[in-house]
């Protein structure tokens, strides 16, 4: 497919905050001779971005999500597309439709389960037929979560130590928050306010499963956490609370398990937490984080239902298209530690870590390498609406390691 099309990879949304960061990363990471283009609504703005990052040979493609013909034309010209145009619930589906129709691979940054569920229901079968890999959540949400569990699975298979059982991620990080991330959350809250039945998709741990009848029957799984870390693994000290992206990342990991044939195991149970340390204030911090996540979702949903509430959110929250400063992006870091115990009793730890603000600098690396993997590494195996692990688990892991990220699995005594 690569040789038959004009471009190997198109970055759609290149004039936005994360789109430009991703384009900058690709400039140094793409292989020699890679045919890359920048896409968006304004040729003038695209030209300015191309000049700013110093990529004079890259193509420019003018396209708008409100014009399906332009989406179809864009998808037909390239092997793979990276899109940062969100919130995806509002603006993302035309690109999914175009890529599914054209057999074009696709990677996005969505943290919106409602969008992914709609994409699955509407375009999975067509994408599978055309060979398109529509890969959601290719940034900090949810690559570290998804690849960590995938690598744990591969290690237990290599060691012949049984299936995965209770598996828990502990996140620690430093970084900023952008208006685009917040706007995606608002879009989902507004969608649920308009159609309460959609709330079940956000609440159910297996709402993105390819076949709910095949999912492990392991009882209730809550994304709210508040406990001692030693309850996760005896080697740990301190406390953990709820990780803000636990509900979304967990759905992605569980969908990967289903797409791969439920290979993680019939007793695989997954959740995510956030470490708060071991000081005397740590349990209060853990409780505060968990309570804050619940209260924030409730308050945001309530405010989003009313015009006055939406106006208030507009005043107090960062605007879409904005993000943390360069200093914040450079000083950020993240470390995701995922603990599991297998059916034979073996214990393992997967570590996924990197430097740079996780939601922006690190996300640009993850999204950029996802696009490159889809453009250059893929074999015609699994297709449809997929997850990072199911679509490109091995190749993406190796790419991210080469890009300087730590992705390791070790047994625990």
CSV table of C-alpha atoms in Angstrom, one decimal:
chain,number,residue,atom,x,y,z
A,1,UNK,CA,0.0,0.0,0.0
A,2,UNK,CA,2.9,2.4,0.8
A,3,UNK,CA,4.2,2.6,-2.8
A,4,UNK,CA,0.8,2.9,-4.4
A,5,UNK,CA,-0.2,6.0,-2.5
A,6,UNK,CA,1.1,9.6,-2.6
A,7,UNK,CA,2.0,9.7,1.1
A,8,UNK,CA,3.1,7.3,3.8
A,9,UNK,CA,1.7,9.4,6.7
A,10,UNK,CA,-0.5,12.4,7.1
A,11,UNK,CA,-0.8,14.4,10.3
A,12,UNK,CA,-4.3,15.8,10.4
A,13,UNK,CA,-4.7,18.7,12.9
A,14,UNK,CA,-1.1,19.8,12.4
A,15,UNK,CA,-1.9,23.4,13.3
A,16,UNK,CA,-3.2,22.4,16.8
A,17,UNK,CA,-1.1,22.2,20.0
A,18,UNK,CA,-0.5,18.4,20.0
A,19,UNK,CA,-0.5,18.1,16.2
A,20,UNK,CA,2.4,20.5,15.8
A,21,UNK,CA,4.3,18.7,18.6
A,22,UNK,CA,3.8,15.4,16.8
A,23,UNK,CA,4.9,16.9,13.5
A,24,UNK,CA,8.1,18.2,15.1
A,25,UNK,CA,8.8,14.8,16.6
A,26,UNK,CA,8.3,13.1,13.2
A,27,UNK,CA,10.7,15.4,11.5
A,28,UNK,CA,13.5,13.7,13.4
A,29,UNK,CA,12.1,10.3,13.9
A,30,UNK,CA,10.7,9.4,10.4
A,31,UNK,CA,13.0,7.3,8.2
A,32,UNK,CA,14.8,8.9,5.3
A,33,UNK,CA,12.6,9.3,2.3
A,34,UNK,CA,9.4,9.1,4.3
A,35,UNK,CA,6.6,10.9,2.5
A,36,UNK,CA,4.8,13.0,5.1
A,37,UNK,CA,2.1,15.6,4.8
A,38,UNK,CA,0.4,18.1,7.2
A,39,UNK,CA,-3.3,18.5,7.0
A,40,UNK,CA,-5.9,20.9,8.3
A,41,UNK,CA,-8.5,23.5,7.4
A,42,UNK,CA,-6.1,26.4,6.5
A,43,UNK,CA,-3.4,26.2,3.9
A,44,UNK,CA,-1.9,29.4,5.3
A,45,UNK,CA,-1.6,28.0,8.8
A,46,UNK,CA,-0.3,24.7,7.5
A,47,UNK,CA,2.4,26.5,5.6
A,48,UNK,CA,3.4,28.4,8.7
A,49,UNK,CA,3.7,25.2,10.7
A,50,UNK,CA,5.8,23.6,8.0
A,51,UNK,CA,8.1,26.6,7.8
A,52,UNK,CA,8.3,26.8,11.6
A,53,UNK,CA,9.4,23.1,12.1
A,54,UNK,CA,11.6,23.2,9.1
A,55,UNK,CA,10.1,20.6,6.8
A,56,UNK,CA,9.9,22.3,3.4
A,57,UNK,CA,9.5,19.0,1.5
A,58,UNK,CA,6.4,17.9,3.3
A,59,UNK,CA,3.1,18.1,1.5
A,60,UNK,CA,0.1,20.1,2.6
A,61,UNK,CA,-3.5,18.8,2.4
A,62,UNK,CA,-6.5,21.1,3.1
A,63,UNK,CA,-9.4,19.2,4.6
A,64,UNK,CA,-12.2,19.8,7.0
A,65,UNK,CA,-14.2,17.4,9.1
A,66,UNK,CA,-17.5,19.1,8.0
A,67,UNK,CA,-16.7,18.1,4.4
A,68,UNK,CA,-16.8,14.3,4.1
A,69,UNK,CA,-15.5,14.5,0.5
A,70,UNK,CA,-12.4,16.2,1.7
A,71,UNK,CA,-12.0,13.5,4.4
A,72,UNK,CA,-12.4,10.7,1.8
A,73,UNK,CA,-9.9,12.4,-0.6
A,74,UNK,CA,-7.3,12.7,2.2
A,75,UNK,CA,-7.6,9.1,3.3
A,76,UNK,CA,-7.3,7.8,-0.3
A,77,UNK,CA,-3.9,9.6,-0.6
A,78,UNK,CA,-2.0,8.0,2.2
A,79,UNK,CA,-1.1,4.7,3.9
A,80,UNK,CA,-1.7,6.0,7.4
A,81,UNK,CA,-3.3,9.0,9.2
A,82,UNK,CA,-2.6,10.5,12.6
A,83,UNK,CA,-5.4,12.7,13.8
A,84,UNK,CA,-5.4,15.1,16.7
A,85,UNK,CA,-8.6,16.8,15.8
A,86,UNK,CA,-10.9,16.6,18.8
A,87,UNK,CA,-13.0,16.3,20.8
A,88,UNK,CA,-13.5,13.2,18.7
A,89,UNK,CA,-17.1,12.9,19.6
A,90,UNK,CA,-17.7,16.2,17.8
A,91,UNK,CA,-15.2,16.0,15.0
A,92,UNK,CA,-13.6,12.6,14.8
A,93,UNK,CA,-16.1,10.2,13.0
A,94,UNK,CA,-15.7,11.6,9.4
A,95,UNK,CA,-12.0,10.6,9.4
A,96,UNK,CA,-12.8,7.2,10.8
A,97,UNK,CA,-15.4,6.7,8.1
A,98,UNK,CA,-13.0,7.8,5.4
A,99,UNK,CA,-10.1,5.5,6.6
A,100,UNK,CA,-12.4,2.5,7.0
A,101,UNK,CA,-13.7,3.0,3.4
A,102,UNK,CA,-10.2,3.5,1.9
A,103,UNK,CA,-8.4,0.8,3.8
A,104,UNK,CA,-6.2,3.5,5.4
A,105,UNK,CA,-4.6,3.0,8.8
A,106,UNK,CA,-5.5,5.5,11.5
A,107,UNK,CA,-4.2,6.6,14.9
A,108,UNK,CA,-5.8,9.0,17.3
A,109,UNK,CA,-5.5,10.3,20.9
A,110,UNK,CA,-9.0,9.8,22.1
A,111,UNK,CA,-9.9,9.2,25.7
A,112,UNK,CA,-13.6,9.1,24.9
A,113,UNK,CA,-15.2,5.7,25.3
A,114,UNK,CA,-18.4,7.0,23.7
A,115,UNK,CA,-16.6,7.8,20.5
A,116,UNK,CA,-14.8,4.5,20.4
A,117,UNK,CA,-18.0,2.5,21.0
A,118,UNK,CA,-19.7,4.4,18.1
A,119,UNK,CA,-16.7,3.8,15.8
A,120,UNK,CA,-16.8,0.0,16.7
A,121,UNK,CA,-20.5,-0.3,16.0
A,122,UNK,CA,-20.5,1.7,12.8
A,123,UNK,CA,-17.1,1.0,11.1
A,124,UNK,CA,-15.4,-2.0,12.6
A,125,UNK,CA,-16.7,-4.5,10.0
A,126,UNK,CA,-16.0,-2.2,7.1
A,127,UNK,CA,-12.4,-1.5,8.3
A,128,UNK,CA,-11.8,-5.3,8.8
A,129,UNK,CA,-13.0,-5.9,5.2
A,130,UNK,CA,-10.8,-3.2,3.7
A,131,UNK,CA,-7.8,-4.0,5.9
A,132,UNK,CA,-7.8,-0.7,7.8
A,133,UNK,CA,-6.4,-0.6,11.3
A,134,UNK,CA,-8.4,2.1,13.2
A,135,UNK,CA,-6.3,2.4,16.4
A,136,UNK,CA,-7.7,4.6,19.2
A,137,UNK,CA,-5.9,6.0,22.3
A,138,UNK,CA,-2.3,6.1,20.9
A,139,UNK,CA,-1.0,8.6,23.5
A,140,UNK,CA,-0.3,8.6,27.2
A,141,UNK,CA,-4.0,7.4,27.2
A,142,UNK,CA,-3.6,4.5,26.7
A,143,UNK,CA,-0.3,3.2,25.3
A,144,UNK,CA,1.6,2.7,28.6
A,145,UNK,CA,-1.4,0.8,30.1
A,146,UNK,CA,-2.0,-1.3,27.1
A,147,UNK,CA,1.5,-2.2,26.2
A,148,UNK,CA,2.5,-2.9,29.8
A,149,UNK,CA,-0.2,-5.6,30.2
A,150,UNK,CA,0.6,-7.0,26.7
A,151,UNK,CA,4.3,-7.3,27.6
A,152,UNK,CA,3.4,-9.0,30.9
A,153,UNK,CA,1.3,-11.5,28.9
A,154,UNK,CA,4.2,-12.2,26.5
A,155,UNK,CA,6.7,-12.7,29.4
A,156,UNK,CA,4.4,-15.2,31.2
A,157,UNK,CA,4.0,-17.1,27.9
A,158,UNK,CA,7.7,-17.2,27.4
A,159,UNK,CA,8.3,-18.3,31.1
A,160,UNK,CA,5.3,-20.7,31.0
A,161,UNK,CA,4.0,-19.4,34.3
A,162,UNK,CA,0.3,-19.4,33.6
A,163,UNK,CA,-2.4,-16.8,32.9
A,164,UNK,CA,-2.6,-13.3,34.2
A,165,UNK,CA,-4.7,-12.8,37.3
A,166,UNK,CA,-5.1,-9.7,39.4
A,167,UNK,CA,-3.2,-6.9,37.6
A,168,UNK,CA,-2.8,-3.4,38.9
A,169,UNK,CA,-1.1,-0.4,37.5
A,170,UNK,CA,0.3,2.3,39.8
A,171,UNK,CA,0.9,5.7,38.1
A,172,UNK,CA,3.2,8.4,39.2
A,173,UNK,CA,3.8,11.5,37.0
A,174,UNK,CA,4.5,15.2,36.7
A,175,UNK,CA,2.9,17.2,33.9
A,176,UNK,CA,0.3,19.7,32.8
A,177,UNK,CA,-3.3,19.6,31.4
A,178,UNK,CA,-4.5,21.1,28.2
A,179,UNK,CA,-7.8,22.6,27.1
A,180,UNK,CA,-8.2,19.8,24.5
A,181,UNK,CA,-8.1,17.1,27.1
A,182,UNK,CA,-10.7,18.9,29.2
A,183,UNK,CA,-12.9,19.6,26.2
A,184,UNK,CA,-13.0,15.9,25.4
A,185,UNK,CA,-14.3,15.3,28.9
A,186,UNK,CA,-16.9,18.0,28.5
A,187,UNK,CA,-18.1,16.5,25.2
A,188,UNK,CA,-18.8,13.2,26.9
A,189,UNK,CA,-20.6,14.8,29.8
A,190,UNK,CA,-22.8,16.7,27.4
A,191,UNK,CA,-23.5,13.6,25.4
A,192,UNK,CA,-24.6,11.7,28.5
A,193,UNK,CA,-26.7,14.7,29.6
A,194,UNK,CA,-28.5,14.5,26.3
A,195,UNK,CA,-28.8,10.7,26.3
A,196,UNK,CA,-28.6,9.1,29.7
A,197,UNK,CA,-28.3,5.6,28.2
A,198,UNK,CA,-24.8,6.5,27.2
A,199,UNK,CA,-23.8,6.7,30.8
A,200,UNK,CA,-23.7,2.9,30.9
A,201,UNK,CA,-20.9,2.9,28.4
A,202,UNK,CA,-18.8,5.1,30.7
A,203,UNK,CA,-19.6,3.0,33.8
A,204,UNK,CA,-19.3,-0.6,32.5
A,205,UNK,CA,-15.7,-2.0,32.6
A,206,UNK,CA,-16.3,-4.1,29.5
A,207,UNK,CA,-18.3,-1.6,27.4
A,208,UNK,CA,-15.7,-1.7,24.6
A,209,UNK,CA,-15.4,-5.5,24.5
A,210,UNK,CA,-15.6,-7.2,21.1
A,211,UNK,CA,-17.9,-9.9,22.7
A,212,UNK,CA,-19.2,-9.4,26.2
A,213,UNK,CA,-20.3,-13.0,26.4
A,214,UNK,CA,-16.7,-14.1,26.3
A,215,UNK,CA,-15.4,-11.7,28.9
A,216,UNK,CA,-13.9,-13.1,32.2
A,217,UNK,CA,-16.5,-13.5,34.9
A,218,UNK,CA,-14.4,-12.0,37.8
A,219,UNK,CA,-17.1,-10.1,39.7
A,220,UNK,CA,-17.4,-6.4,40.2
A,221,UNK,CA,-14.6,-4.2,39.0
A,222,UNK,CA,-14.4,-0.7,40.3
A,223,UNK,CA,-12.2,2.1,38.9
A,224,UNK,CA,-12.3,3.9,42.3
A,225,UNK,CA,-9.3,3.0,44.5
A,226,UNK,CA,-8.2,3.9,48.0
A,227,UNK,CA,-5.9,1.4,49.7
A,228,UNK,CA,-2.5,0.5,51.0
A,229,UNK,CA,0.0,-0.3,48.3
A,230,UNK,CA,1.1,-3.5,50.0
A,231,UNK,CA,-2.4,-4.9,49.2
A,232,UNK,CA,-1.3,-4.7,45.5
A,233,UNK,CA,2.0,-6.3,46.1
A,234,UNK,CA,3.8,-7.2,49.3
A,235,UNK,CA,7.0,-5.4,48.2
A,236,UNK,CA,5.2,-2.0,48.3
A,237,UNK,CA,4.8,0.6,50.9
A,238,UNK,CA,2.5,3.7,51.0
A,239,UNK,CA,-0.9,4.4,49.7
A,240,UNK,CA,-2.7,4.6,46.3
A,241,UNK,CA,-5.8,6.5,45.1
A,242,UNK,CA,-7.8,6.6,41.9
A,243,UNK,CA,-6.0,7.3,38.7
A,244,UNK,CA,-7.9,9.9,36.7
A,245,UNK,CA,-7.8,7.9,33.4
A,246,UNK,CA,-8.4,4.5,35.0
A,247,UNK,CA,-11.9,4.1,33.6
A,248,UNK,CA,-10.9,4.7,30.1
A,249,UNK,CA,-7.5,2.9,30.1
A,250,UNK,CA,-9.1,-0.2,31.7
A,251,UNK,CA,-11.6,-0.4,28.9
A,252,UNK,CA,-8.8,-0.3,26.3
A,253,UNK,CA,-6.8,-3.0,28.1
A,254,UNK,CA,-9.9,-5.3,28.4
A,255,UNK,CA,-10.7,-4.7,24.7
A,256,UNK,CA,-7.2,-5.7,23.8
A,257,UNK,CA,-7.7,-9.0,25.7
A,258,UNK,CA,-10.8,-9.7,23.7
A,259,UNK,CA,-9.3,-8.7,20.3
A,260,UNK,CA,-6.4,-11.0,21.0
A,261,UNK,CA,-8.7,-13.9,21.8
A,262,UNK,CA,-8.9,-13.5,25.6
A,263,UNK,CA,-5.3,-14.7,25.9
A,264,UNK,CA,-4.6,-12.8,29.2
A,265,UNK,CA,-6.7,-15.4,31.0
A,266,UNK,CA,-10.1,-16.3,32.3
A,267,UNK,CA,-9.4,-14.8,35.7
A,268,UNK,CA,-7.7,-11.6,34.4
A,269,UNK,CA,-8.8,-8.6,36.5
A,270,UNK,CA,-7.4,-5.1,35.7
A,271,UNK,CA,-7.4,-1.8,37.4
A,272,UNK,CA,-5.4,1.4,37.7
A,273,UNK,CA,-4.3,3.5,40.7
A,274,UNK,CA,-2.2,6.5,41.4
A,275,UNK,CA,0.6,6.4,44.0
A,276,UNK,CA,0.6,9.1,46.8
A,277,UNK,CA,3.7,8.1,48.7
A,278,UNK,CA,4.2,6.8,52.2
A,279,UNK,CA,4.2,9.9,54.4
A,280,UNK,CA,1.6,10.4,57.2
A,281,UNK,CA,-0.4,12.5,54.7
A,282,UNK,CA,-0.3,9.9,52.0
A,283,UNK,CA,-3.7,8.3,53.0
A,284,UNK,CA,-5.3,11.7,53.0
A,285,UNK,CA,-3.9,12.5,49.6
A,286,UNK,CA,-5.1,9.1,48.2
A,287,UNK,CA,-8.6,9.7,49.7
A,288,UNK,CA,-8.6,13.3,48.3
A,289,UNK,CA,-7.6,12.1,44.8
A,290,UNK,CA,-10.3,9.4,44.7
A,291,UNK,CA,-13.0,11.7,46.1
A,292,UNK,CA,-11.9,14.5,43.7
A,293,UNK,CA,-12.3,12.3,40.7
A,294,UNK,CA,-15.8,11.3,41.6
A,295,UNK,CA,-16.8,14.8,42.6
A,296,UNK,CA,-15.3,16.3,39.5
A,297,UNK,CA,-17.2,14.0,37.2
A,298,UNK,CA,-20.4,14.7,38.9
A,299,UNK,CA,-20.0,18.4,39.0
A,300,UNK,CA,-18.8,18.5,35.4
A,301,UNK,CA,-21.8,16.5,34.2
A,302,UNK,CA,-24.2,18.7,36.1
A,303,UNK,CA,-22.7,22.0,34.8
A,304,UNK,CA,-22.5,20.7,31.3
A,305,UNK,CA,-26.3,20.3,31.2
A,306,UNK,CA,-27.0,24.0,31.5
A,307,UNK,CA,-25.9,26.9,29.4
A,308,UNK,CA,-24.9,28.9,32.5
A,309,UNK,CA,-22.8,26.0,33.7
A,310,UNK,CA,-21.1,25.7,30.3
A,311,UNK,CA,-20.3,29.4,30.3
A,312,UNK,CA,-18.7,29.0,33.8
A,313,UNK,CA,-16.6,26.1,32.6
A,314,UNK,CA,-15.5,28.2,29.6
A,315,UNK,CA,-14.2,30.9,32.0
A,316,UNK,CA,-12.4,28.7,34.5
A,317,UNK,CA,-10.9,26.0,32.3
A,318,UNK,CA,-8.1,26.1,29.7
A,319,UNK,CA,-9.3,26.7,26.2
A,320,UNK,CA,-9.0,24.0,23.5
A,321,UNK,CA,-5.9,24.3,21.5
A,322,UNK,CA,-3.8,25.3,24.5
A,323,UNK,CA,-1.3,23.3,26.5
A,324,UNK,CA,1.5,23.5,29.1
A,325,UNK,CA,4.5,25.6,28.5
A,326,UNK,CA,7.7,24.3,27.0
A,327,UNK,CA,9.4,24.4,30.4
A,328,UNK,CA,6.5,22.2,31.9
A,329,UNK,CA,6.7,19.9,28.9
A,330,UNK,CA,10.5,19.4,29.3
A,331,UNK,CA,10.4,19.0,33.1
A,332,UNK,CA,7.6,16.4,33.2
A,333,UNK,CA,8.0,12.7,33.5
A,334,UNK,CA,6.0,9.6,34.1
A,335,UNK,CA,6.4,6.0,35.5
A,336,UNK,CA,3.8,3.4,35.2
A,337,UNK,CA,4.4,0.2,37.3
A,338,UNK,CA,2.0,-2.7,36.6
A,339,UNK,CA,2.0,-5.7,39.0
A,340,UNK,CA,0.5,-9.1,38.3
A,341,UNK,CA,0.2,-12.5,39.8
A,342,UNK,CA,-0.3,-15.4,37.5
A,343,UNK,CA,-2.4,-18.6,37.9
A,344,UNK,CA,0.7,-20.4,39.0
A,345,UNK,CA,1.5,-17.8,41.7
A,346,UNK,CA,4.3,-16.1,39.9
A,347,UNK,CA,4.6,-12.4,40.3
A,348,UNK,CA,5.8,-9.9,37.7
A,349,UNK,CA,6.4,-6.1,37.4
A,350,UNK,CA,6.1,-4.2,34.2
A,351,UNK,CA,7.7,-0.7,34.1
A,352,UNK,CA,6.8,1.8,31.5
A,353,UNK,CA,8.6,5.1,32.0
A,354,UNK,CA,9.7,8.2,30.1
A,355,UNK,CA,10.8,11.8,30.4
A,356,UNK,CA,8.8,14.8,29.3
A,357,UNK,CA,5.3,15.9,30.1
A,358,UNK,CA,3.3,12.6,29.7
A,359,UNK,CA,0.2,14.2,28.0
A,360,UNK,CA,2.2,16.3,25.5
A,361,UNK,CA,5.9,15.7,25.0
A,362,UNK,CA,5.7,11.9,25.7
A,363,UNK,CA,2.3,11.7,23.9
A,364,UNK,CA,3.8,13.3,20.7
A,365,UNK,CA,6.4,10.5,20.8
A,366,UNK,CA,3.8,7.7,21.3
A,367,UNK,CA,1.5,9.1,18.6
A,368,UNK,CA,4.3,9.7,16.2
A,369,UNK,CA,5.7,6.2,16.6
A,370,UNK,CA,2.2,4.7,16.3
A,371,UNK,CA,1.8,6.5,13.0
A,372,UNK,CA,5.2,5.3,11.8
A,373,UNK,CA,4.4,1.7,12.9
A,374,UNK,CA,1.1,1.8,11.0
A,375,UNK,CA,2.8,3.2,7.9
A,376,UNK,CA,5.9,1.0,7.8
A,377,UNK,CA,5.7,-2.0,10.1
A,378,UNK,CA,2.3,-3.6,9.6
A,379,UNK,CA,1.4,-7.0,8.3
A,380,UNK,CA,-2.1,-7.7,7.0
A,381,UNK,CA,-3.3,-9.6,10.0
A,382,UNK,CA,-5.8,-8.1,12.4
A,383,UNK,CA,-7.9,-5.1,11.1
A,384,UNK,CA,-10.9,-3.1,12.2
A,385,UNK,CA,-11.3,-0.8,15.2
A,386,UNK,CA,-8.4,-1.8,17.4
A,387,UNK,CA,-6.3,-1.0,20.4
A,388,UNK,CA,-2.5,-0.2,20.4
A,389,UNK,CA,-1.6,-3.6,21.8
A,390,UNK,CA,-3.8,-5.6,19.4
A,391,UNK,CA,-2.8,-3.6,16.3
A,392,UNK,CA,0.9,-3.2,16.8
A,393,UNK,CA,2.0,-4.4,20.3
A,394,UNK,CA,5.4,-5.8,19.4
A,395,UNK,CA,6.5,-3.2,16.8
A,396,UNK,CA,5.3,-0.2,18.8
A,397,UNK,CA,7.1,-1.5,21.9
A,398,UNK,CA,10.4,-1.7,20.1
A,399,UNK,CA,9.9,1.7,18.5
A,400,UNK,CA,9.3,3.3,21.9
A,401,UNK,CA,12.3,1.6,23.4
A,402,UNK,CA,14.4,3.0,20.6
A,403,UNK,CA,12.9,6.4,21.2
A,404,UNK,CA,14.3,6.3,24.8
A,405,UNK,CA,11.3,5.0,26.8
A,406,UNK,CA,11.7,2.3,29.4
A,407,UNK,CA,9.5,-0.8,28.8
A,408,UNK,CA,10.7,-3.7,31.0
A,409,UNK,CA,9.2,-6.8,32.6
A,410,UNK,CA,10.8,-8.5,35.6
A,411,UNK,CA,9.9,-11.4,37.8
A,412,UNK,CA,9.4,-10.7,41.5
A,413,UNK,CA,10.6,-13.0,44.2
